[in-house]
mmCIF file of C-alpha atoms and ligand atoms in Angstrom:
data_model
loop_
_atom_site.group_PDB
_atom_site.id
_atom_site.type_symbol
_atom_site.label_atom_id
_atom_site.label_comp_id
_atom_site.label_asym_id
_atom_site.label_seq_id
_atom_site.Cartn_x
_atom_site.Cartn_y
_atom_site.Cartn_z
ATOM 1 C CA MET A 1 -10.066 -31.929 18.953
ATOM 2 C CA ALA A 2 -10.027 -35.407 20.253
ATOM 3 C CA SER A 3 -12.991 -36.542 22.193
ATOM 4 C CA HIS A 4 -12.688 -36.900 25.858
ATOM 5 C CA LEU A 5 -15.458 -39.313 26.034
ATOM 6 C CA ALA A 6 -14.160 -41.922 23.763
ATOM 7 C CA LYS A 7 -16.310 -44.799 22.894
ATOM 8 C CA ALA A 8 -15.864 -47.553 25.331
ATOM 9 C CA ASP A 9 -15.742 -51.129 24.329
ATOM 10 C CA PRO A 10 -18.360 -53.028 26.215
ATOM 11 C CA SER A 11 -16.608 -56.266 25.704
ATOM 12 C CA THR A 12 -13.568 -55.195 27.535
ATOM 13 C CA SER A 13 -14.671 -52.608 29.906
ATOM 14 C CA VAL A 14 -15.304 -53.385 33.384
ATOM 15 C CA LEU A 15 -17.581 -51.330 35.333
ATOM 16 C CA PRO A 16 -17.004 -50.662 38.773
ATOM 17 C CA SER A 17 -15.984 -53.328 40.867
ATOM 18 C CA PRO A 18 -15.852 -52.178 44.227
ATOM 19 C CA GLN A 19 -14.939 -54.827 46.393
ATOM 20 C CA PHE A 20 -15.322 -53.578 49.537
ATOM 21 C CA SER A 21 -14.742 -50.193 48.625
ATOM 22 C CA SER A 22 -16.552 -47.633 46.907
ATOM 23 C CA VAL A 23 -16.450 -47.548 43.307
ATOM 24 C CA ASP A 24 -14.657 -44.838 41.724
ATOM 25 C CA LEU A 25 -15.288 -44.710 38.277
ATOM 26 C CA ARG A 26 -13.079 -42.103 38.250
ATOM 27 C CA SER A 27 -11.721 -40.743 35.254
ATOM 28 C CA ILE A 28 -11.337 -41.665 31.910
ATOM 29 C CA SER A 29 -9.205 -39.680 29.846
ATOM 30 C CA ASP A 30 -6.354 -40.422 27.837
ATOM 31 C CA LYS A 31 -3.948 -40.190 25.165
ATOM 32 C CA GLY A 32 -5.429 -38.705 22.214
ATOM 33 C CA SER A 33 -8.703 -38.469 23.797
ATOM 34 C CA ARG A 34 -9.022 -37.679 27.336
ATOM 35 C CA LEU A 35 -11.941 -39.089 28.876
ATOM 36 C CA LEU A 36 -12.770 -40.429 31.965
ATOM 37 C CA ARG A 37 -9.967 -42.195 33.260
ATOM 38 C CA ALA A 38 -9.978 -45.040 35.494
ATOM 39 C CA THR A 39 -8.956 -44.174 38.832
ATOM 40 C CA SER A 40 -6.090 -46.199 39.504
ATOM 41 C CA SER A 41 -4.641 -47.085 36.351
ATOM 42 C CA ARG A 42 -1.056 -47.046 36.285
ATOM 43 C CA SER A 43 -0.471 -48.789 33.102
ATOM 44 C CA SER A 44 -1.123 -47.214 29.914
ATOM 45 C CA GLY A 45 -3.998 -48.685 28.112
ATOM 46 C CA LEU A 46 -5.692 -50.276 30.991
ATOM 47 C CA ILE A 47 -8.346 -48.690 32.842
ATOM 48 C CA PRO A 48 -7.511 -49.853 36.096
ATOM 49 C CA PHE A 49 -9.859 -49.538 38.785
ATOM 50 C CA THR A 50 -8.466 -49.865 42.104
ATOM 51 C CA ASP A 51 -10.520 -51.515 44.546
ATOM 52 C CA ARG A 52 -10.420 -51.217 48.150
ATOM 53 C CA CYS A 53 -11.220 -54.688 49.155
ATOM 54 C CA SER A 54 -12.420 -56.174 52.282
ATOM 55 C CA SER A 55 -9.155 -57.797 52.917
ATOM 56 C CA GLY A 56 -7.621 -54.448 53.156
ATOM 57 C CA HIS A 57 -5.837 -54.635 49.895
ATOM 58 C CA SER A 58 -6.045 -52.398 47.004
ATOM 59 C CA HIS A 59 -6.518 -54.278 43.800
ATOM 60 C CA THR A 60 -6.087 -53.120 40.368
ATOM 61 C CA THR A 61 -8.014 -54.709 37.684
ATOM 62 C CA GLY A 62 -7.232 -54.041 34.233
ATOM 63 C CA LEU A 63 -10.200 -53.406 32.206
ATOM 64 C CA ARG A 64 -9.307 -51.968 29.067
ATOM 65 C CA LEU A 65 -11.464 -49.365 27.586
ATOM 66 C CA PRO A 66 -10.777 -49.039 24.007
ATOM 67 C CA GLN A 67 -10.139 -45.511 23.754
ATOM 68 C CA GLY A 68 -9.116 -44.746 27.126
ATOM 69 C CA LEU A 69 -12.445 -44.450 28.598
ATOM 70 C CA PRO A 70 -12.567 -45.599 31.993
ATOM 71 C CA ILE A 71 -15.651 -46.768 32.956
ATOM 72 C CA GLY A 72 -15.901 -48.076 35.978
ATOM 73 C CA ASP A 73 -13.875 -48.288 38.866
ATOM 74 C CA PRO A 74 -16.267 -50.597 40.249
ATOM 75 C CA GLN A 75 -15.488 -53.192 37.830
ATOM 76 C CA GLN A 76 -11.960 -52.972 38.317
ATOM 77 C CA ARG A 77 -12.374 -53.101 41.924
ATOM 78 C CA ALA A 78 -14.487 -56.055 41.546
ATOM 79 C CA ALA A 79 -12.135 -57.635 39.227
ATOM 80 C CA GLU A 80 -9.570 -57.399 41.791
ATOM 81 C CA THR A 81 -11.356 -59.482 44.143
ATOM 82 C CA GLN A 82 -10.472 -63.044 44.083
ATOM 83 C CA ALA A 83 -13.439 -65.006 43.111
ATOM 84 C CA HIS A 84 -13.994 -68.166 44.940
ATOM 85 C CA SER A 85 -17.207 -69.908 44.568
ATOM 86 C CA GLU A 86 -16.567 -72.777 46.817
ATOM 87 C CA GLY A 87 -19.655 -73.660 48.673
ATOM 88 C CA PHE A 88 -21.460 -70.582 47.631
ATOM 89 C CA ASP A 89 -24.970 -70.831 46.399
ATOM 90 C CA GLU A 90 -25.995 -67.764 44.509
ATOM 91 C CA GLU A 91 -29.650 -68.540 44.704
ATOM 92 C CA GLU A 92 -29.433 -68.935 48.397
ATOM 93 C CA TYR A 93 -27.670 -65.649 48.553
ATOM 94 C CA ARG A 94 -30.302 -63.911 46.574
ATOM 95 C CA ASP A 95 -33.134 -65.398 48.509
ATOM 96 C CA SER A 96 -31.945 -65.179 52.016
ATOM 97 C CA ARG A 97 -29.662 -62.220 52.108
ATOM 98 C CA LEU A 98 -30.918 -59.788 49.638
ATOM 99 C CA SER A 99 -34.546 -60.295 50.284
ATOM 100 C CA PRO A 100 -34.795 -57.160 52.363
ATOM 101 C CA VAL A 101 -33.664 -55.097 49.474
ATOM 102 C CA PRO A 102 -36.542 -53.140 48.116
ATOM 103 C CA LYS A 103 -36.948 -52.714 44.445
ATOM 104 C CA ILE A 104 -36.493 -49.051 44.292
ATOM 105 C CA ARG A 105 -34.914 -49.027 40.919
ATOM 106 C CA ASP A 106 -38.297 -48.842 39.332
ATOM 107 C CA ARG A 107 -38.750 -45.465 40.895
ATOM 108 C CA MET A 108 -35.430 -44.257 39.703
ATOM 109 C CA GLU A 109 -36.029 -41.820 36.941
ATOM 110 C CA PRO A 110 -33.397 -39.782 35.232
ATOM 111 C CA PRO A 111 -32.830 -36.710 37.306
ATOM 112 C CA ALA A 112 -34.703 -33.799 35.932
ATOM 113 C CA GLY A 113 -32.532 -31.464 34.051
ATOM 114 C CA PRO A 114 -32.252 -29.465 30.939
ATOM 115 C CA GLY A 115 -32.879 -31.461 27.872
ATOM 116 C CA ASN A 116 -34.275 -34.314 29.809
ATOM 117 C CA GLU A 117 -37.593 -34.589 28.161
ATOM 118 C CA SER A 118 -38.757 -37.609 30.013
ATOM 119 C CA ALA A 119 -38.230 -36.027 33.359
ATOM 120 C CA ARG A 120 -40.449 -33.104 32.777
ATOM 121 C CA ALA A 121 -42.183 -31.468 29.899
ATOM 122 C CA PRO A 122 -45.605 -32.665 29.107
ATOM 123 C CA SER A 123 -45.582 -35.027 26.220
ATOM 124 C CA GLN A 124 -49.094 -34.244 25.218
ATOM 125 C CA GLN A 125 -50.558 -31.015 24.126
ATOM 126 C CA ASP A 126 -54.174 -30.148 24.168
ATOM 127 C CA ASP A 127 -55.647 -30.261 20.764
ATOM 128 C CA GLY A 128 -56.422 -26.632 21.005
ATOM 129 C CA ALA A 129 -53.021 -25.593 22.192
ATOM 130 C CA SER A 130 -52.017 -22.415 20.530
ATOM 131 C CA VAL A 131 -48.681 -21.625 19.045
ATOM 132 C CA ALA A 132 -48.265 -19.111 21.786
ATOM 133 C CA SER A 133 -48.759 -21.685 24.495
ATOM 134 C CA VAL A 134 -46.275 -24.023 22.837
ATOM 135 C CA GLY A 135 -43.864 -21.181 22.764
ATOM 136 C CA GLY A 136 -44.534 -20.660 26.455
ATOM 137 C CA VAL A 137 -43.689 -24.269 27.190
ATOM 138 C CA ALA A 138 -40.481 -23.892 25.248
ATOM 139 C CA ASP A 139 -39.629 -20.802 27.253
ATOM 140 C CA ASP A 140 -40.345 -22.629 30.476
ATOM 141 C CA ARG A 141 -38.075 -25.441 29.461
ATOM 142 C CA SER A 142 -35.370 -23.083 28.491
ATOM 143 C CA ALA A 143 -35.644 -21.271 31.794
ATOM 144 C CA GLU A 144 -35.595 -24.533 33.679
ATOM 145 C CA ALA A 145 -32.572 -25.717 31.743
ATOM 146 C CA SER A 146 -30.840 -22.483 32.520
ATOM 147 C CA ARG A 147 -31.588 -22.782 36.230
ATOM 148 C CA TYR A 148 -30.358 -26.351 36.257
ATOM 149 C CA SER A 149 -27.118 -25.394 34.514
ATOM 150 C CA GLN A 150 -26.558 -22.637 37.016
ATOM 151 C CA ARG A 151 -27.227 -24.969 39.895
ATOM 152 C CA LEU A 152 -24.795 -27.445 38.418
ATOM 153 C CA LEU A 153 -22.059 -24.844 38.455
ATOM 154 C CA ASN A 154 -22.928 -23.411 41.853
ATOM 155 C CA GLU A 155 -23.347 -26.562 43.901
ATOM 156 C CA GLY A 156 -20.966 -29.307 44.910
ATOM 157 C CA HIS A 157 -17.785 -27.278 45.247
ATOM 158 C CA GLU A 158 -17.036 -29.013 48.508
ATOM 159 C CA ARG A 159 -16.131 -32.664 48.387
ATOM 160 C CA TRP A 160 -18.490 -35.395 49.376
ATOM 161 C CA GLU A 161 -18.038 -36.333 53.026
ATOM 162 C CA GLY A 162 -17.894 -39.982 52.029
ATOM 163 C CA ASP A 163 -14.377 -39.301 50.759
ATOM 164 C CA ARG A 164 -13.169 -38.286 54.195
ATOM 165 C CA CYS A 165 -11.143 -40.766 56.246
ATOM 166 C CA PRO A 166 -13.112 -41.551 59.413
ATOM 167 C CA ILE A 167 -9.936 -41.832 61.488
ATOM 168 C CA CYS A 168 -7.841 -38.767 60.612
ATOM 169 C CA PHE A 169 -10.798 -36.812 59.178
ATOM 170 C CA LEU A 170 -8.796 -35.621 56.199
ATOM 171 C CA PHE A 171 -10.172 -35.983 52.715
ATOM 172 C CA VAL A 172 -8.614 -38.888 50.906
ATOM 173 C CA GLY A 173 -6.483 -38.072 47.877
ATOM 174 C CA LEU A 174 -7.951 -38.467 44.416
ATOM 175 C CA PRO A 175 -8.621 -40.867 42.994
ATOM 176 C CA VAL A 176 -9.777 -42.334 46.255
ATOM 177 C CA GLY A 177 -9.133 -45.899 45.155
ATOM 178 C CA GLU A 178 -5.425 -45.190 45.051
ATOM 179 C CA HIS A 179 -5.238 -43.635 48.471
ATOM 180 C CA ALA A 180 -7.593 -45.597 50.646
ATOM 181 C CA ARG A 181 -9.337 -48.866 51.053
ATOM 182 C CA VAL A 182 -12.692 -49.959 52.265
ATOM 183 C CA ASN A 183 -13.410 -52.843 54.566
ATOM 184 C CA GLY A 184 -16.644 -54.737 54.270
ATOM 185 C CA CYS A 185 -17.260 -54.709 57.984
ATOM 186 C CA CYS A 186 -18.092 -51.036 58.181
ATOM 187 C CA MET A 187 -17.739 -49.795 54.603
ATOM 188 C CA LYS A 188 -15.597 -46.927 55.801
ATOM 189 C CA THR A 189 -12.966 -45.457 53.501
ATOM 190 C CA VAL A 190 -9.789 -45.550 55.573
ATOM 191 C CA CYS A 191 -6.754 -43.738 54.169
ATOM 192 C CA LYS A 192 -3.484 -45.551 53.693
ATOM 193 C CA GLY A 193 -1.823 -43.368 56.289
ATOM 194 C CA CYS A 194 -4.202 -44.528 58.984
ATOM 195 C CA ALA A 195 -4.004 -48.118 57.767
ATOM 196 C CA LEU A 196 -0.225 -47.962 58.096
ATOM 197 C CA ALA A 197 -0.440 -46.396 61.541
ATOM 198 C CA ALA A 198 -2.726 -49.225 62.661
ATOM 199 C CA LYS A 199 -0.250 -51.807 61.455
ATOM 200 C CA GLN A 200 2.557 -50.042 63.248
ATOM 201 C CA ARG A 201 0.513 -50.451 66.390
ATOM 202 C CA GLY A 202 0.227 -54.158 65.709
ATOM 203 C CA ILE A 203 -3.231 -54.177 64.190
ATOM 204 C CA TYR A 204 -2.809 -56.401 61.173
ATOM 205 C CA ASP A 205 -5.725 -58.742 61.163
ATOM 206 C CA ARG A 206 -8.614 -56.419 61.661
ATOM 207 C CA CYS A 207 -10.240 -53.297 60.382
ATOM 208 C CA PRO A 208 -8.336 -50.220 61.517
ATOM 209 C CA PHE A 209 -11.610 -48.407 62.063
ATOM 210 C CA CYS A 210 -14.093 -50.795 63.672
ATOM 211 C CA ARG A 211 -11.589 -53.499 64.643
ATOM 212 C CA THR A 212 -13.630 -56.297 63.141
ATOM 213 C CA PRO A 213 -11.316 -59.198 62.173
ATOM 214 C CA HIS A 214 -10.755 -59.448 58.424
ATOM 215 C CA PRO A 215 -12.769 -62.267 56.849
ATOM 216 C CA ALA A 216 -10.819 -65.400 56.106
ATOM 217 C CA ASP A 217 -12.180 -66.117 52.650
ATOM 218 C CA ASP A 218 -14.393 -64.788 49.891
ATOM 219 C CA ALA A 219 -17.515 -66.470 51.184
ATOM 220 C CA SER A 220 -17.027 -64.710 54.498
ATOM 221 C CA LYS A 221 -16.375 -61.427 52.732
ATOM 222 C CA LEU A 222 -19.589 -61.809 50.813
ATOM 223 C CA VAL A 223 -21.552 -62.543 53.950
ATOM 224 C CA MET A 224 -20.061 -59.435 55.483
ATOM 225 C CA ILE A 225 -21.212 -57.291 52.572
ATOM 226 C CA GLN A 226 -24.622 -58.890 52.575
ATOM 227 C CA LYS A 227 -24.969 -58.115 56.220
ATOM 228 C CA ARG A 228 -24.397 -54.447 55.507
ATOM 229 C CA VAL A 229 -26.788 -54.613 52.593
ATOM 230 C CA GLY A 230 -29.376 -55.940 55.002
ATOM 231 C CA LYS A 231 -28.848 -52.768 57.013
ATOM 232 C CA ARG A 232 -29.382 -50.731 53.870
ATOM 233 C CA ASP A 233 -25.871 -49.370 53.764
ATOM 234 C CA ALA A 234 -25.572 -47.514 50.454
ATOM 235 C CA GLU A 235 -21.906 -48.370 49.998
ATOM 236 C CA ALA A 236 -22.612 -52.026 50.694
ATOM 237 C CA PHE A 237 -25.091 -52.036 47.822
ATOM 238 C CA ASN A 238 -22.475 -50.344 45.725
ATOM 239 C CA ASN A 239 -19.851 -52.925 46.573
ATOM 240 C CA LEU A 240 -22.162 -55.838 46.084
ATOM 241 C CA ALA A 241 -22.994 -54.444 42.659
ATOM 242 C CA VAL A 242 -19.344 -54.571 41.793
ATOM 243 C CA GLN A 243 -19.120 -58.181 42.875
ATOM 244 C CA TYR A 244 -21.971 -59.060 40.548
ATOM 245 C CA PHE A 245 -20.632 -56.936 37.778
ATOM 246 C CA CYS A 246 -17.303 -58.702 37.873
ATOM 247 C CA GLY A 247 -18.488 -62.092 39.036
ATOM 248 C CA LYS A 248 -16.391 -62.086 42.158
ATOM 249 C CA LEU A 249 -16.600 -63.532 45.622
ATOM 250 C CA GLY A 250 -18.182 -66.650 44.204
ATOM 251 C CA LEU A 251 -21.013 -64.849 42.500
ATOM 252 C CA THR A 252 -21.960 -65.532 38.924
ATOM 253 C CA LYS A 253 -21.411 -62.464 36.812
ATOM 254 C CA ASP A 254 -24.748 -60.734 36.531
ATOM 255 C CA VAL A 255 -24.607 -57.258 35.029
ATOM 256 C CA PRO A 256 -28.349 -56.561 35.170
ATOM 257 C CA ARG A 257 -28.288 -57.391 38.862
ATOM 258 C CA ALA A 258 -25.329 -55.059 39.290
ATOM 259 C CA ILE A 259 -27.259 -52.260 37.616
ATOM 260 C CA GLU A 260 -30.180 -52.901 39.954
ATOM 261 C CA LEU A 261 -27.956 -52.755 42.976
ATOM 262 C CA TRP A 262 -26.224 -49.584 41.811
ATOM 263 C CA THR A 263 -29.586 -48.022 41.276
ATOM 264 C CA ASP A 264 -30.582 -48.974 44.795
ATOM 265 C CA ALA A 265 -27.248 -47.666 46.091
ATOM 266 C CA ALA A 266 -27.744 -44.352 44.322
ATOM 267 C CA GLU A 267 -31.212 -44.068 45.801
ATOM 268 C CA LEU A 268 -29.711 -44.646 49.206
ATOM 269 C CA GLY A 269 -27.118 -41.936 48.690
ATOM 270 C CA SER A 270 -24.033 -43.525 47.178
ATOM 271 C CA LEU A 271 -22.412 -41.038 44.832
ATOM 272 C CA ASP A 272 -20.012 -43.679 43.596
ATOM 273 C CA ALA A 273 -23.054 -45.612 42.425
ATOM 274 C CA HIS A 274 -24.177 -42.575 40.439
ATOM 275 C CA HIS A 275 -20.762 -42.587 38.863
ATOM 276 C CA GLN A 276 -21.108 -46.199 37.856
ATOM 277 C CA LEU A 277 -24.619 -45.758 36.574
ATOM 278 C CA GLY A 278 -23.440 -42.784 34.593
ATOM 279 C CA VAL A 279 -20.854 -44.934 32.926
ATOM 280 C CA SER A 280 -23.298 -47.788 32.380
ATOM 281 C CA TYR A 281 -25.935 -45.651 30.719
ATOM 282 C CA PHE A 282 -23.578 -43.386 28.858
ATOM 283 C CA TYR A 283 -21.740 -46.264 27.254
ATOM 284 C CA GLY A 284 -24.492 -48.834 27.310
ATOM 285 C CA TYR A 285 -22.872 -51.250 29.691
ATOM 286 C CA GLY A 286 -25.413 -53.771 30.819
ATOM 287 C CA VAL A 287 -28.262 -51.447 29.909
ATOM 288 C CA GLU A 288 -29.548 -49.820 26.785
ATOM 289 C CA GLU A 289 -27.374 -46.843 25.997
ATOM 290 C CA ASP A 290 -28.916 -43.611 27.160
ATOM 291 C CA LYS A 291 -26.309 -40.881 27.171
ATOM 292 C CA LEU A 292 -28.573 -38.249 28.602
ATOM 293 C CA ARG A 293 -29.494 -40.441 31.520
ATOM 294 C CA GLY A 294 -25.847 -41.259 32.095
ATOM 295 C CA ILE A 295 -24.929 -37.596 32.103
ATOM 296 C CA ARG A 296 -27.729 -36.859 34.543
ATOM 297 C CA HIS A 297 -26.273 -39.351 36.997
ATOM 298 C CA TRP A 298 -22.893 -37.623 36.781
ATOM 299 C CA GLN A 299 -24.477 -34.232 37.175
ATOM 300 C CA GLU A 300 -26.496 -35.256 40.213
ATOM 301 C CA ALA A 301 -23.389 -36.574 41.953
ATOM 302 C CA ALA A 302 -21.299 -33.610 40.826
ATOM 303 C CA MET A 303 -23.723 -31.274 42.570
ATOM 304 C CA LYS A 304 -23.101 -33.198 45.773
ATOM 305 C CA GLY A 305 -19.345 -32.960 45.520
ATOM 306 C CA HIS A 306 -18.288 -36.123 43.719
ATOM 307 C CA ALA A 307 -15.036 -35.237 42.014
ATOM 308 C CA LEU A 308 -14.943 -37.907 39.342
ATOM 309 C CA CYS A 309 -18.502 -37.215 38.281
ATOM 310 C CA ARG A 310 -17.724 -33.512 38.043
ATOM 311 C CA HIS A 311 -14.728 -34.283 35.899
ATOM 312 C CA MET A 312 -16.923 -36.403 33.636
ATOM 313 C CA VAL A 313 -19.360 -33.535 33.283
ATOM 314 C CA GLY A 314 -16.382 -31.431 32.229
ATOM 315 C CA ASP A 315 -15.457 -34.050 29.651
ATOM 316 C CA VAL A 316 -18.983 -34.002 28.271
ATOM 317 C CA GLU A 317 -18.806 -30.233 27.827
ATOM 318 C CA TYR A 318 -15.378 -30.569 26.294
ATOM 319 C CA ASP A 319 -16.680 -33.027 23.752
ATOM 320 C CA ASN A 320 -19.571 -30.732 22.981
ATOM 321 C CA GLY A 321 -17.114 -27.974 22.227
ATOM 322 C CA ASN A 322 -18.159 -25.958 25.282
ATOM 323 C CA TYR A 323 -14.603 -25.347 26.406
ATOM 324 C CA GLU A 324 -15.284 -22.458 28.744
ATOM 325 C CA LEU A 325 -17.882 -24.519 30.530
ATOM 326 C CA ALA A 326 -15.528 -27.477 30.614
ATOM 327 C CA VAL A 327 -12.898 -25.294 32.268
ATOM 328 C CA GLN A 328 -15.384 -24.254 34.932
ATOM 329 C CA HIS A 329 -16.121 -27.860 35.818
ATOM 330 C CA TYR A 330 -12.476 -28.915 35.716
ATOM 331 C CA MET A 331 -11.623 -25.935 37.905
ATOM 332 C CA ILE A 332 -13.895 -27.214 40.662
ATOM 333 C CA THR A 333 -12.264 -30.624 40.709
ATOM 334 C CA ALA A 334 -8.745 -29.274 40.272
ATOM 335 C CA LYS A 335 -9.400 -27.356 43.480
ATOM 336 C CA MET A 336 -10.486 -30.602 45.111
ATOM 337 C CA GLY A 337 -7.050 -31.968 44.310
ATOM 338 C CA TYR A 338 -7.840 -34.018 41.228
ATOM 339 C CA GLU A 339 -4.774 -33.954 39.044
ATOM 340 C CA LYS A 340 -6.559 -35.096 35.902
ATOM 341 C CA SER A 341 -8.682 -31.972 36.014
ATOM 342 C CA LEU A 342 -5.608 -29.825 36.440
ATOM 343 C CA ASP A 343 -4.061 -31.579 33.443
ATOM 344 C CA ALA A 344 -7.219 -30.966 31.435
ATOM 345 C CA ILE A 345 -7.081 -27.247 32.148
ATOM 346 C CA LYS A 346 -3.412 -27.183 31.284
ATOM 347 C CA ASP A 347 -4.215 -28.899 28.007
ATOM 348 C CA LEU A 348 -6.936 -26.363 27.235
ATOM 349 C CA PHE A 349 -4.554 -23.541 28.111
ATOM 350 C CA MET A 350 -1.902 -24.950 25.789
ATOM 351 C CA LYS A 351 -4.484 -25.027 23.006
ATOM 352 C CA GLY A 352 -5.532 -21.482 23.649
ATOM 353 C CA LEU A 353 -8.908 -22.532 25.024
ATOM 354 C CA ALA A 354 -8.300 -21.488 28.612
ATOM 355 C CA THR A 355 -6.583 -18.390 29.911
ATOM 356 C CA LYS A 356 -3.293 -18.202 31.717
ATOM 357 C CA ALA A 357 -5.141 -16.810 34.714
ATOM 358 C CA GLN A 358 -7.428 -19.845 34.749
ATOM 359 C CA TYR A 359 -4.500 -22.233 34.588
ATOM 360 C CA ALA A 360 -2.752 -20.321 37.366
ATOM 361 C CA GLU A 361 -5.903 -20.440 39.489
ATOM 362 C CA ALA A 362 -6.204 -24.178 38.925
ATOM 363 C CA LEU A 363 -2.575 -24.703 39.872
ATOM 364 C CA ARG A 364 -2.941 -22.773 43.110
ATOM 365 C CA GLY A 365 -6.194 -24.461 44.022
ATOM 366 C CA PHE A 366 -4.832 -27.904 43.276
ATOM 367 C CA GLY A 367 -1.701 -27.212 45.309
ATOM 368 C CA ASP A 368 -3.721 -26.018 48.287
ATOM 369 C CA ALA A 369 -5.996 -29.055 48.186
ATOM 370 C CA VAL A 370 -3.093 -31.471 47.996
ATOM 371 C CA GLU A 371 -1.379 -29.705 50.879
ATOM 372 C CA GLU A 372 -4.494 -29.976 53.022
ATOM 373 C CA MET A 373 -4.700 -33.698 52.414
ATOM 374 C CA LYS A 374 -1.134 -34.352 53.487
ATOM 375 C CA SER A 375 -0.199 -35.903 56.791
ATOM 376 C CA HIS A 376 2.916 -37.438 58.210
ATOM 377 C CA GLN A 377 1.288 -40.851 58.140
ATOM 378 C CA ARG A 378 0.238 -40.525 54.539
ATOM 379 C CA GLU A 379 3.681 -39.379 53.496
ATOM 380 C CA GLU A 380 5.142 -42.349 55.316
ATOM 381 C CA ALA A 381 2.716 -44.697 53.581
ATOM 382 C CA LYS A 382 3.678 -43.240 50.245
ATOM 383 C CA ARG A 383 7.370 -43.546 51.045
ATOM 384 C CA LEU A 384 6.950 -47.175 51.996
ATOM 385 C CA GLY A 385 4.801 -47.885 48.965
ATOM 386 C CA VAL A 386 1.832 -48.973 51.021
HETATM 387 ZN ZN1 ZN B 1 -6.819 -41.368 57.690
HETATM 388 ZN ZN1 ZN B 2 -14.522 -51.909 59.749
#
């Protein structure tokens, strides 16, 4: 059975590059091995991450992940941004605009969970510890792991509110990067239907949500993001991380800085940042590889309704040969309207690893979710290729 979590090639992968939009490291799966696939990739081998940029455009960056592993929407998003460094002083940026950013990354520990030794379990035993007490610790760990696994399956069935368009209030289609864009002014994820409606009303040069005029150049875009970072906007941290990760908007590529910012963003509540960190740690992008820590990031976001992270958790179970568990995770995201998860269940069904009833349930749930996300404006946007 091909692995869903193919090994990514650090040299070619691009982590998330959210420009102005959230990073969707959304899926990676593919060909022989389905993994996480990049959210917006349309072309075959590229893991395109679509970015919702501040200019209101969706950019696709092609970061190729060797075996189809998408790793980061953020990168792609970032990659999409046109980098202009004219007149931009990175040091000045760091000193004057990011100074208010607290170093919370140091407090960021891998979420506690089964198998995560560093997050719990005493590492030292009393010299006189008896075999019985060791056995008790093992039982406690096992019970804790079991509770965590149950929580993972029970929580996060409803999508994260951050994926809801603030204008029409409908959830944005998945992957979000293909159906919406984010403007740096307010960091809101506005669906393409509402963006089109705004243009039809003559609103071309400003944000359809907050009406702030679009920045004229990259330096202005960066200032806009920094301003939001100064207000401790989680998605602004996330987007700025993408800029550093991809070296856009005049910034020198700085992956460690991107990891720091994603960590801060995750602390502040960005689930997309968890997605990116999951990819970074799982594949060792910019940090020492730590698969368990990467998985924990995906699990934490999955329990809060992040579809792509949930799908990744399903891929992990798939690769571990836990097909029934994988189906349960894919089922949740199929019902959120994520087609890749539906495809994964179909694939498992075709291989005799999922039941016909499960596939039928996934089909119905997916269809219902897609129907709920439809609107006249969105259909019009799709028809016009917006
Ligand atoms: Zn909308
Ligand atoms: Zn705005």
